Amino acid sequence: GRWRKTLTEHRAQLRTQYASRPDPNALLKSLARLIDEVLSGAAREVGLPAKLALLAVGGYGRRELFPYSDIDLLVLLDGEPDAQLASALERFITYLWDIGLEVGHSVRTVDQCMSEARKDITVETNLLEARLIAGDAALFQAFLQARERSHDGRAFLEGKLLEQQQRHMRFHDAAYNLEPNLKENPGGLRDLQNILWISRGLGLGETWAALLQSGLLTAPEARDIRRAERVLRDLRIRLHFLARRREDRLLFDYQEALSQALGCQARGTRNAAEILMQQYYRAAKRVGLMNTILLLTLKTRANPQTGPAQEINARFCVRHGQLETRAADLFEREPGALFEVFRLLQEHAQVQDIGADTLRQLVAATH
């Protein structure tokens, strides 16, 4: 009863604070800290043995816990559990549900973690974000060392690119659905997470600040990403609070209430809900563009190649399958070249993508 009361009171307090001073990053981290405290206390009360380790994984592992999201938990063991340990774990998980926590859990040894990660890139991604909540620190270090030995950054890159492509296809590759999924839709939060997962998997950084420092991002791009991320996180947090459950779809039923909570005002022929959706679409468009640019940049960084570019004409060349301009100011000098990019993509089979720098130049020249 004490832990249920603690959980209920603190969640209500955080919701009240958010209504008066919305700060998505602070709320997500505060919720993660609250669950850390509850899990650690519950483990002590149930009497879990010290020879295991409780790890936060997934969004909870990276301290991005939304109000009604599942709590992803990994119970790490140093060997196969005996009957006594299995009984203690069953009591612990039941205890967590009884106090009001929706837990998605797995129980594995280090070797089993590595085996599952090799078979399923989703498991590998979750393990990439694992952090210790309570228990055996030495066992956790052994897990980290095993993860480092088994991880293949380039294979991880290719796997995450394929996974994103398949996810986009499920949503018909459309960011502009009328009832979009804030997490999974093209241009949603998952596209931002995928950038950081791949960057982390390649050892290039796990935050926007790290990508900026390594030269993968420009300062204006980092600022735009943070703004779009804040819009999407804020909408998802408010949607969870409004629905009082895990709901990531901007359904028509919620759009009017969300627009009122955000203070959207009708303009001309557009009502407040349409203004809200316009804000979402702008953020999704920015996320989709930065996802394309940064994944191309990461792909090039992961597979550096040398050799001369293949000339197409006086304005463009192809380098490693990517179309590049031969001068950084081409579009400013010759606006017609903006259209030529897309004609060349159709005419030349060796052109697989627009290069990241060329995409940046296209964006800069859209005026």
mmCIF file of C-alpha atoms in Angstrom:
data_model
loop_
_atom_site.group_PDB
_atom_site.id
_atom_site.type_symbol
_atom_site.label_atom_id
_atom_site.label_comp_id
_atom_site.label_asym_id
_atom_site.label_seq_id
_atom_site.Cartn_x
_atom_site.Cartn_y
_atom_site.Cartn_z
ATOM 1 C CA GLY A 1 0.000 0.000 0.000
ATOM 2 C CA ARG A 2 2.834 2.411 0.787
ATOM 3 C CA TRP A 3 4.443 2.033 -2.629
ATOM 4 C CA ARG A 4 1.114 2.311 -4.445
ATOM 5 C CA LYS A 5 0.423 5.542 -2.521
ATOM 6 C CA THR A 6 3.913 6.877 -3.296
ATOM 7 C CA LEU A 7 3.454 6.109 -6.980
ATOM 8 C CA THR A 8 -0.026 7.664 -7.189
ATOM 9 C CA GLU A 9 0.888 10.832 -5.275
ATOM 10 C CA HIS A 10 4.124 11.502 -7.145
ATOM 11 C CA ARG A 11 2.537 10.884 -10.553
ATOM 12 C CA ALA A 12 -0.274 13.306 -9.693
ATOM 13 C CA GLN A 13 2.244 15.876 -8.481
ATOM 14 C CA LEU A 14 4.275 15.601 -11.689
ATOM 15 C CA ARG A 15 1.128 15.997 -13.786
ATOM 16 C CA THR A 16 0.157 19.159 -11.883
ATOM 17 C CA GLN A 17 3.660 20.577 -12.262
ATOM 18 C CA TYR A 18 3.634 19.839 -15.975
ATOM 19 C CA ALA A 19 0.317 21.628 -16.479
ATOM 20 C CA SER A 20 1.733 24.806 -14.944
ATOM 21 C CA ARG A 21 5.273 24.563 -16.342
ATOM 22 C CA PRO A 22 5.579 22.095 -19.240
ATOM 23 C CA ASP A 23 9.119 20.759 -19.613
ATOM 24 C CA PRO A 24 9.079 17.425 -21.500
ATOM 25 C CA ASN A 25 12.696 16.458 -20.763
ATOM 26 C CA ALA A 26 12.339 17.154 -17.047
ATOM 27 C CA LEU A 27 9.082 15.180 -16.782
ATOM 28 C CA LEU A 28 10.450 12.109 -18.579
ATOM 29 C CA LYS A 29 13.529 12.019 -16.346
ATOM 30 C CA SER A 30 11.477 12.629 -13.186
ATOM 31 C CA LEU A 31 9.185 9.709 -14.029
ATOM 32 C CA ALA A 32 12.210 7.467 -14.619
ATOM 33 C CA ARG A 33 13.705 8.494 -11.242
ATOM 34 C CA LEU A 34 10.392 7.784 -9.524
ATOM 35 C CA ILE A 35 10.211 4.283 -10.996
ATOM 36 C CA ASP A 36 13.876 3.675 -10.087
ATOM 37 C CA GLU A 37 13.018 4.459 -6.467
ATOM 38 C CA VAL A 38 9.914 2.266 -6.436
ATOM 39 C CA LEU A 39 11.657 -0.700 -8.085
ATOM 40 C CA SER A 40 14.654 -0.516 -5.751
ATOM 41 C CA GLY A 41 12.353 -0.360 -2.719
ATOM 42 C CA ALA A 42 10.178 -3.197 -3.975
ATOM 43 C CA ALA A 43 13.248 -5.380 -4.575
ATOM 44 C CA ARG A 44 14.340 -4.838 -0.967
ATOM 45 C CA GLU A 45 10.899 -5.565 0.450
ATOM 46 C CA VAL A 46 10.411 -8.750 -1.558
ATOM 47 C CA GLY A 47 13.940 -9.822 -0.631
ATOM 48 C CA LEU A 48 15.450 -10.389 -4.067
ATOM 49 C CA PRO A 49 18.918 -11.953 -3.724
ATOM 50 C CA ALA A 50 21.930 -9.695 -4.276
ATOM 51 C CA LYS A 51 23.430 -12.001 -6.932
ATOM 52 C CA LEU A 52 21.142 -10.703 -9.676
ATOM 53 C CA ALA A 53 20.912 -7.265 -11.348
ATOM 54 C CA LEU A 54 17.823 -5.235 -12.217
ATOM 55 C CA LEU A 55 18.367 -3.338 -15.469
ATOM 56 C CA ALA A 56 16.228 -0.650 -17.069
ATOM 57 C CA VAL A 57 16.094 -1.102 -20.856
ATOM 58 C CA GLY A 58 14.311 0.554 -23.788
ATOM 59 C CA GLY A 59 12.883 4.027 -23.254
ATOM 60 C CA TYR A 60 13.050 3.555 -19.500
ATOM 61 C CA GLY A 61 16.726 2.675 -19.865
ATOM 62 C CA ARG A 62 17.493 5.990 -21.582
ATOM 63 C CA ARG A 63 15.415 7.828 -18.951
ATOM 64 C CA GLU A 64 12.641 8.748 -21.395
ATOM 65 C CA LEU A 65 9.626 7.353 -19.579
ATOM 66 C CA PHE A 66 6.276 8.708 -20.758
ATOM 67 C CA PRO A 67 3.377 8.837 -18.250
ATOM 68 C CA TYR A 68 1.639 5.585 -19.242
ATOM 69 C CA SER A 69 4.390 3.763 -21.117
ATOM 70 C CA ASP A 70 5.319 0.211 -20.181
ATOM 71 C CA ILE A 71 8.316 -0.185 -17.908
ATOM 72 C CA ASP A 72 10.906 -2.327 -19.696
ATOM 73 C CA LEU A 73 12.852 -4.346 -17.160
ATOM 74 C CA LEU A 74 15.591 -6.949 -17.555
ATOM 75 C CA VAL A 75 16.400 -9.258 -14.647
ATOM 76 C CA LEU A 76 19.998 -10.322 -15.238
ATOM 77 C CA LEU A 77 21.119 -13.605 -13.665
ATOM 78 C CA ASP A 78 24.553 -15.197 -13.239
ATOM 79 C CA GLY A 79 23.154 -18.612 -14.075
ATOM 80 C CA GLU A 80 19.977 -20.598 -14.518
ATOM 81 C CA PRO A 81 17.526 -19.844 -11.651
ATOM 82 C CA ASP A 82 16.746 -22.532 -9.083
ATOM 83 C CA ALA A 83 13.240 -23.053 -7.712
ATOM 84 C CA GLN A 84 13.795 -20.630 -4.828
ATOM 85 C CA LEU A 85 14.979 -17.807 -7.088
ATOM 86 C CA ALA A 86 12.205 -18.448 -9.619
ATOM 87 C CA SER A 87 9.656 -18.155 -6.796
ATOM 88 C CA ALA A 88 11.223 -14.890 -5.564
ATOM 89 C CA LEU A 89 11.132 -13.418 -9.080
ATOM 90 C CA GLU A 90 7.480 -14.404 -9.476
ATOM 91 C CA ARG A 91 6.639 -12.670 -6.179
ATOM 92 C CA PHE A 92 8.564 -9.576 -7.278
ATOM 93 C CA ILE A 93 6.789 -9.192 -10.639
ATOM 94 C CA THR A 94 3.393 -9.814 -9.012
ATOM 95 C CA TYR A 95 4.276 -7.196 -6.394
ATOM 96 C CA LEU A 96 5.043 -4.637 -9.114
ATOM 97 C CA TRP A 97 1.681 -5.194 -10.815
ATOM 98 C CA ASP A 98 -0.093 -4.979 -7.447
ATOM 99 C CA ILE A 99 1.327 -1.514 -6.763
ATOM 100 C CA GLY A 100 0.251 -0.255 -10.185
ATOM 101 C CA LEU A 101 3.280 -0.690 -12.459
ATOM 102 C CA GLU A 102 2.802 -2.086 -15.958
ATOM 103 C CA VAL A 103 6.031 -4.003 -16.402
ATOM 104 C CA GLY A 104 7.360 -5.669 -19.529
ATOM 105 C CA HIS A 105 10.091 -7.926 -18.192
ATOM 106 C CA SER A 106 12.538 -10.589 -19.288
ATOM 107 C CA VAL A 107 14.777 -12.859 -17.199
ATOM 108 C CA ARG A 108 18.081 -13.846 -18.818
ATOM 109 C CA THR A 109 21.721 -14.671 -18.185
ATOM 110 C CA VAL A 110 24.448 -12.668 -19.928
ATOM 111 C CA ASP A 111 24.936 -15.409 -22.526
ATOM 112 C CA GLN A 112 21.203 -15.577 -23.204
ATOM 113 C CA CYS A 113 21.112 -11.779 -23.674
ATOM 114 C CA MET A 114 23.850 -11.953 -26.297
ATOM 115 C CA SER A 115 22.188 -14.899 -28.049
ATOM 116 C CA GLU A 116 18.829 -13.093 -28.268
ATOM 117 C CA ALA A 117 20.507 -9.882 -29.445
ATOM 118 C CA ARG A 118 22.131 -11.738 -32.349
ATOM 119 C CA LYS A 119 18.733 -13.039 -33.434
ATOM 120 C CA ASP A 120 16.625 -9.892 -32.948
ATOM 121 C CA ILE A 121 17.792 -6.324 -33.551
ATOM 122 C CA THR A 122 15.003 -5.007 -31.307
ATOM 123 C CA VAL A 123 16.516 -6.913 -28.387
ATOM 124 C CA GLU A 124 19.991 -5.642 -29.313
ATOM 125 C CA THR A 125 18.666 -2.070 -29.351
ATOM 126 C CA ASN A 126 17.054 -2.461 -25.922
ATOM 127 C CA LEU A 127 20.270 -3.866 -24.488
ATOM 128 C CA LEU A 128 22.239 -0.973 -25.952
ATOM 129 C CA GLU A 129 20.386 1.331 -23.547
ATOM 130 C CA ALA A 130 20.544 -0.869 -20.451
ATOM 131 C CA ARG A 131 21.429 0.740 -17.128
ATOM 132 C CA LEU A 132 21.680 -0.662 -13.622
ATOM 133 C CA ILE A 133 18.858 0.089 -11.172
ATOM 134 C CA ALA A 134 19.783 -2.244 -8.320
ATOM 135 C CA GLY A 135 21.704 -5.430 -7.634
ATOM 136 C CA ASP A 136 25.063 -6.909 -8.599
ATOM 137 C CA ALA A 137 27.274 -4.203 -10.176
ATOM 138 C CA ALA A 138 29.963 -6.752 -11.121
ATOM 139 C CA LEU A 139 27.397 -8.792 -13.056
ATOM 140 C CA PHE A 140 26.302 -5.639 -14.859
ATOM 141 C CA GLN A 141 29.917 -4.887 -15.827
ATOM 142 C CA ALA A 142 30.267 -8.424 -17.196
ATOM 143 C CA PHE A 143 27.126 -7.772 -19.247
ATOM 144 C CA LEU A 144 28.571 -4.499 -20.625
ATOM 145 C CA GLN A 145 31.818 -6.211 -21.606
ATOM 146 C CA ALA A 146 29.963 -9.034 -23.360
ATOM 147 C CA ARG A 147 27.779 -6.508 -25.181
ATOM 148 C CA GLU A 148 30.853 -4.612 -26.360
ATOM 149 C CA ARG A 149 32.496 -7.804 -27.668
ATOM 150 C CA SER A 150 29.436 -8.991 -29.575
ATOM 151 C CA HIS A 151 28.327 -5.664 -31.058
ATOM 152 C CA ASP A 152 28.961 -5.006 -34.762
ATOM 153 C CA GLY A 153 28.348 -1.340 -35.519
ATOM 154 C CA ARG A 154 28.043 -1.673 -39.294
ATOM 155 C CA ALA A 155 25.682 -4.644 -39.110
ATOM 156 C CA PHE A 156 23.631 -2.743 -36.542
ATOM 157 C CA LEU A 157 23.440 0.233 -38.926
ATOM 158 C CA GLU A 158 22.131 -1.893 -41.779
ATOM 159 C CA GLY A 159 19.658 -3.658 -39.513
ATOM 160 C CA LYS A 160 18.224 -0.412 -38.148
ATOM 161 C CA LEU A 161 17.937 1.096 -41.638
ATOM 162 C CA LEU A 162 15.956 -1.949 -42.790
ATOM 163 C CA GLU A 163 13.815 -1.870 -39.659
ATOM 164 C CA GLN A 164 12.959 1.800 -40.260
ATOM 165 C CA GLN A 165 12.116 1.143 -43.895
ATOM 166 C CA GLN A 166 9.726 -1.631 -42.872
ATOM 167 C CA ARG A 167 8.140 0.532 -40.182
ATOM 168 C CA HIS A 168 7.576 3.400 -42.629
ATOM 169 C CA MET A 169 5.953 0.993 -45.078
ATOM 170 C CA ARG A 170 3.470 -0.089 -42.395
ATOM 171 C CA PHE A 171 2.322 3.536 -42.247
ATOM 172 C CA HIS A 172 2.340 3.822 -46.061
ATOM 173 C CA ASP A 173 5.453 6.018 -45.772
ATOM 174 C CA ALA A 174 3.172 8.978 -44.958
ATOM 175 C CA ALA A 175 3.967 11.526 -42.263
ATOM 176 C CA TYR A 176 0.724 13.365 -42.945
ATOM 177 C CA ASN A 177 -1.892 10.873 -41.774
ATOM 178 C CA LEU A 178 -4.948 12.568 -40.307
ATOM 179 C CA GLU A 179 -4.597 10.584 -37.076
ATOM 180 C CA PRO A 180 -0.807 10.126 -36.899
ATOM 181 C CA ASN A 181 1.087 7.960 -34.433
ATOM 182 C CA LEU A 182 3.437 10.334 -32.597
ATOM 183 C CA LYS A 183 5.909 7.540 -31.931
ATOM 184 C CA GLU A 184 5.913 5.263 -34.976
ATOM 185 C CA ASN A 185 4.805 7.411 -37.938
ATOM 186 C CA PRO A 186 7.425 8.673 -40.436
ATOM 187 C CA GLY A 187 8.614 11.917 -38.866
ATOM 188 C CA GLY A 188 7.749 10.661 -35.374
ATOM 189 C CA LEU A 189 9.828 10.190 -32.245
ATOM 190 C CA ARG A 190 11.073 6.786 -33.389
ATOM 191 C CA ASP A 191 12.857 8.423 -36.341
ATOM 192 C CA LEU A 192 14.777 10.649 -33.921
ATOM 193 C CA GLN A 193 15.609 7.707 -31.670
ATOM 194 C CA ASN A 194 16.850 5.724 -34.662
ATOM 195 C CA ILE A 195 19.435 8.394 -35.441
ATOM 196 C CA LEU A 196 20.806 8.261 -31.902
ATOM 197 C CA TRP A 197 20.685 4.451 -31.741
ATOM 198 C CA ILE A 198 22.769 4.144 -34.894
ATOM 199 C CA SER A 199 25.158 6.894 -33.819
ATOM 200 C CA ARG A 200 25.598 5.176 -30.461
ATOM 201 C CA GLY A 201 26.055 1.803 -32.118
ATOM 202 C CA LEU A 202 28.842 3.271 -34.258
ATOM 203 C CA GLY A 203 30.500 4.897 -31.249
ATOM 204 C CA LEU A 204 29.823 8.421 -32.537
ATOM 205 C CA GLY A 205 27.728 9.734 -29.651
ATOM 206 C CA GLU A 206 24.327 9.239 -28.071
ATOM 207 C CA THR A 207 23.078 12.841 -27.701
ATOM 208 C CA TRP A 208 22.450 15.743 -30.073
ATOM 209 C CA ALA A 209 25.255 17.630 -28.327
ATOM 210 C CA ALA A 210 27.664 14.764 -29.069
ATOM 211 C CA LEU A 211 26.625 14.677 -32.744
ATOM 212 C CA LEU A 212 27.122 18.435 -32.947
ATOM 213 C CA GLN A 213 30.568 18.153 -31.403
ATOM 214 C CA SER A 214 31.582 15.368 -33.799
ATOM 215 C CA GLY A 215 30.544 17.425 -36.843
ATOM 216 C CA LEU A 216 27.610 15.219 -37.818
ATOM 217 C CA LEU A 217 25.184 18.065 -37.062
ATOM 218 C CA THR A 218 25.347 21.804 -37.609
ATOM 219 C CA ALA A 219 24.272 24.182 -34.838
ATOM 220 C CA PRO A 220 21.068 25.274 -36.675
ATOM 221 C CA GLU A 221 20.192 21.621 -37.350
ATOM 222 C CA ALA A 222 20.690 20.702 -33.683
ATOM 223 C CA ARG A 223 18.436 23.601 -32.690
ATOM 224 C CA ASP A 224 15.742 22.537 -35.179
ATOM 225 C CA ILE A 225 15.875 18.921 -34.014
ATOM 226 C CA ARG A 226 15.496 19.890 -30.364
ATOM 227 C CA ARG A 227 12.519 22.101 -31.188
ATOM 228 C CA ALA A 228 10.778 19.375 -33.187
ATOM 229 C CA GLU A 229 11.583 16.786 -30.514
ATOM 230 C CA ARG A 230 10.084 19.029 -27.844
ATOM 231 C CA VAL A 231 6.857 19.468 -29.857
ATOM 232 C CA LEU A 232 6.453 15.706 -30.349
ATOM 233 C CA ARG A 233 7.311 14.836 -26.755
ATOM 234 C CA ASP A 234 4.948 17.477 -25.396
ATOM 235 C CA LEU A 235 2.089 16.198 -27.554
ATOM 236 C CA ARG A 236 2.721 12.596 -26.521
ATOM 237 C CA ILE A 237 2.896 13.471 -22.817
ATOM 238 C CA ARG A 238 -0.336 15.474 -22.991
ATOM 239 C CA LEU A 239 -2.006 12.702 -24.980
ATOM 240 C CA HIS A 240 -1.109 10.129 -22.308
ATOM 241 C CA PHE A 241 -2.458 12.381 -19.556
ATOM 242 C CA LEU A 242 -5.631 13.105 -21.523
ATOM 243 C CA ALA A 243 -6.333 9.445 -22.388
ATOM 244 C CA ARG A 244 -5.199 8.219 -18.937
ATOM 245 C CA ARG A 245 -3.478 5.303 -20.671
ATOM 246 C CA ARG A 246 -0.757 4.630 -23.228
ATOM 247 C CA GLU A 247 -2.107 6.276 -26.370
ATOM 248 C CA ASP A 248 0.283 7.492 -29.065
ATOM 249 C CA ARG A 249 -2.217 8.248 -31.839
ATOM 250 C CA LEU A 250 -3.492 11.775 -32.364
ATOM 251 C CA LEU A 251 -7.064 10.594 -32.767
ATOM 252 C CA PHE A 252 -9.794 13.046 -33.752
ATOM 253 C CA ASP A 253 -11.376 12.483 -30.324
ATOM 254 C CA TYR A 254 -8.369 14.113 -28.638
ATOM 255 C CA GLN A 255 -7.349 16.825 -31.092
ATOM 256 C CA GLU A 256 -9.806 19.479 -29.872
ATOM 257 C CA ALA A 257 -8.940 18.977 -26.187
ATOM 258 C CA LEU A 258 -5.206 19.033 -26.941
ATOM 259 C CA SER A 259 -5.533 22.219 -28.965
ATOM 260 C CA GLN A 260 -7.305 23.897 -26.040
ATOM 261 C CA ALA A 261 -4.657 22.722 -23.558
ATOM 262 C CA LEU A 262 -1.939 24.167 -25.807
ATOM 263 C CA GLY A 263 -3.781 27.454 -26.242
ATOM 264 C CA CYS A 264 -4.239 27.123 -30.009
ATOM 265 C CA GLN A 265 -6.517 29.840 -31.418
ATOM 266 C CA ALA A 266 -8.705 29.563 -34.510
ATOM 267 C CA ARG A 267 -7.438 31.625 -37.466
ATOM 268 C CA GLY A 268 -9.632 32.544 -40.359
ATOM 269 C CA THR A 269 -11.269 29.411 -41.699
ATOM 270 C CA ARG A 270 -9.072 27.067 -39.623
ATOM 271 C CA ASN A 271 -10.224 25.904 -36.206
ATOM 272 C CA ALA A 272 -7.949 25.333 -33.206
ATOM 273 C CA ALA A 273 -7.521 21.600 -33.904
ATOM 274 C CA GLU A 274 -6.304 22.362 -37.433
ATOM 275 C CA ILE A 275 -3.743 24.805 -35.999
ATOM 276 C CA LEU A 276 -2.579 22.050 -33.628
ATOM 277 C CA MET A 277 -2.158 19.570 -36.469
ATOM 278 C CA GLN A 278 -0.269 22.146 -38.518
ATOM 279 C CA GLN A 279 2.251 22.427 -35.654
ATOM 280 C CA TYR A 280 2.578 18.643 -35.609
ATOM 281 C CA TYR A 281 3.064 18.389 -39.394
ATOM 282 C CA ARG A 282 5.782 21.047 -39.337
ATOM 283 C CA ALA A 283 7.643 19.164 -36.610
ATOM 284 C CA ALA A 284 7.193 15.826 -38.415
ATOM 285 C CA LYS A 285 8.466 17.322 -41.669
ATOM 286 C CA ARG A 286 11.599 18.632 -39.934
ATOM 287 C CA VAL A 287 12.202 15.288 -38.226
ATOM 288 C CA GLY A 288 11.779 13.370 -41.497
ATOM 289 C CA LEU A 289 14.227 15.627 -43.295
ATOM 290 C CA MET A 290 16.867 15.449 -40.542
ATOM 291 C CA ASN A 291 16.407 11.683 -40.306
ATOM 292 C CA THR A 292 17.204 11.359 -44.023
ATOM 293 C CA ILE A 293 20.213 13.683 -43.883
ATOM 294 C CA LEU A 294 21.741 12.246 -40.727
ATOM 295 C CA LEU A 295 21.261 8.595 -41.650
ATOM 296 C CA LEU A 296 23.006 9.271 -44.962
ATOM 297 C CA THR A 297 25.800 11.024 -43.040
ATOM 298 C CA LEU A 298 26.129 8.132 -40.584
ATOM 299 C CA LYS A 299 26.120 5.603 -43.399
ATOM 300 C CA THR A 300 28.960 7.461 -45.106
ATOM 301 C CA ARG A 301 30.887 7.769 -41.821
ATOM 302 C CA ALA A 302 30.489 4.054 -41.133
ATOM 303 C CA ASN A 303 31.652 3.052 -44.625
ATOM 304 C CA PRO A 304 34.333 5.566 -45.633
ATOM 305 C CA GLN A 305 35.459 5.110 -49.198
ATOM 306 C CA THR A 306 38.110 6.783 -51.258
ATOM 307 C CA GLY A 307 38.407 7.277 -54.954
ATOM 308 C CA PRO A 308 37.485 9.864 -57.570
ATOM 309 C CA ALA A 309 33.946 11.044 -58.200
ATOM 310 C CA GLN A 310 32.259 10.178 -61.484
ATOM 311 C CA GLU A 311 31.428 13.328 -63.404
ATOM 312 C CA ILE A 312 27.872 13.631 -64.755
ATOM 313 C CA ASN A 313 28.038 17.186 -66.076
ATOM 314 C CA ALA A 314 29.478 20.576 -65.174
ATOM 315 C CA ARG A 315 27.193 20.839 -62.140
ATOM 316 C CA PHE A 316 26.941 17.332 -60.639
ATOM 317 C CA CYS A 317 28.970 14.214 -59.943
ATOM 318 C CA VAL A 318 28.381 10.825 -58.313
ATOM 319 C CA ARG A 319 30.484 9.619 -55.389
ATOM 320 C CA HIS A 320 29.815 6.147 -53.949
ATOM 321 C CA GLY A 321 26.292 6.117 -55.370
ATOM 322 C CA GLN A 322 25.368 9.551 -54.013
ATOM 323 C CA LEU A 323 24.614 12.585 -56.156
ATOM 324 C CA GLU A 324 26.723 15.601 -55.208
ATOM 325 C CA THR A 325 26.991 19.165 -56.421
ATOM 326 C CA ARG A 326 30.371 20.294 -57.725
ATOM 327 C CA ALA A 327 30.027 23.665 -56.015
ATOM 328 C CA ALA A 328 28.405 24.449 -52.653
ATOM 329 C CA ASP A 329 26.650 27.559 -54.002
ATOM 330 C CA LEU A 330 25.252 25.887 -57.152
ATOM 331 C CA PHE A 331 21.565 26.282 -56.275
ATOM 332 C CA GLU A 332 21.975 29.932 -55.359
ATOM 333 C CA ARG A 333 23.686 30.657 -58.677
ATOM 334 C CA GLU A 334 21.511 28.374 -60.825
ATOM 335 C CA PRO A 335 18.062 27.762 -59.272
ATOM 336 C CA GLY A 336 17.110 25.498 -62.174
ATOM 337 C CA ALA A 337 19.596 22.968 -60.814
ATOM 338 C CA LEU A 338 17.098 22.306 -57.979
ATOM 339 C CA PHE A 339 14.915 20.472 -60.517
ATOM 340 C CA GLU A 340 17.869 18.893 -62.277
ATOM 341 C CA VAL A 341 18.696 16.928 -59.102
ATOM 342 C CA PHE A 342 15.492 14.917 -59.414
ATOM 343 C CA ARG A 343 15.820 14.442 -63.171
ATOM 344 C CA LEU A 344 19.330 13.012 -62.704
ATOM 345 C CA LEU A 345 18.039 10.623 -60.032
ATOM 346 C CA GLN A 346 15.684 9.167 -62.643
ATOM 347 C CA GLU A 347 18.138 9.107 -65.542
ATOM 348 C CA HIS A 348 21.223 7.532 -63.928
ATOM 349 C CA ALA A 349 20.967 4.043 -62.478
ATOM 350 C CA GLN A 350 24.235 4.450 -60.544
ATOM 351 C CA VAL A 351 22.709 7.269 -58.477
ATOM 352 C CA GLN A 352 21.175 5.684 -55.369
ATOM 353 C CA ASP A 353 20.711 8.706 -53.096
ATOM 354 C CA ILE A 354 21.121 12.433 -52.877
ATOM 355 C CA GLY A 355 24.253 13.104 -50.828
ATOM 356 C CA ALA A 356 23.775 14.540 -47.333
ATOM 357 C CA ASP A 357 25.595 17.791 -48.143
ATOM 358 C CA THR A 358 23.561 18.212 -51.332
ATOM 359 C CA LEU A 359 20.348 17.702 -49.335
ATOM 360 C CA ARG A 360 21.495 20.414 -46.916
ATOM 361 C CA GLN A 361 22.145 22.733 -49.870
ATOM 362 C CA LEU A 362 18.673 21.967 -51.264
ATOM 363 C CA VAL A 363 17.083 22.891 -47.944
ATOM 364 C CA ALA A 364 19.081 26.105 -47.719
ATOM 365 C CA ALA A 365 18.023 27.075 -51.250
ATOM 366 C CA THR A 366 14.304 26.395 -50.961
ATOM 367 C CA HIS A 367 13.593 30.126 -50.894
#
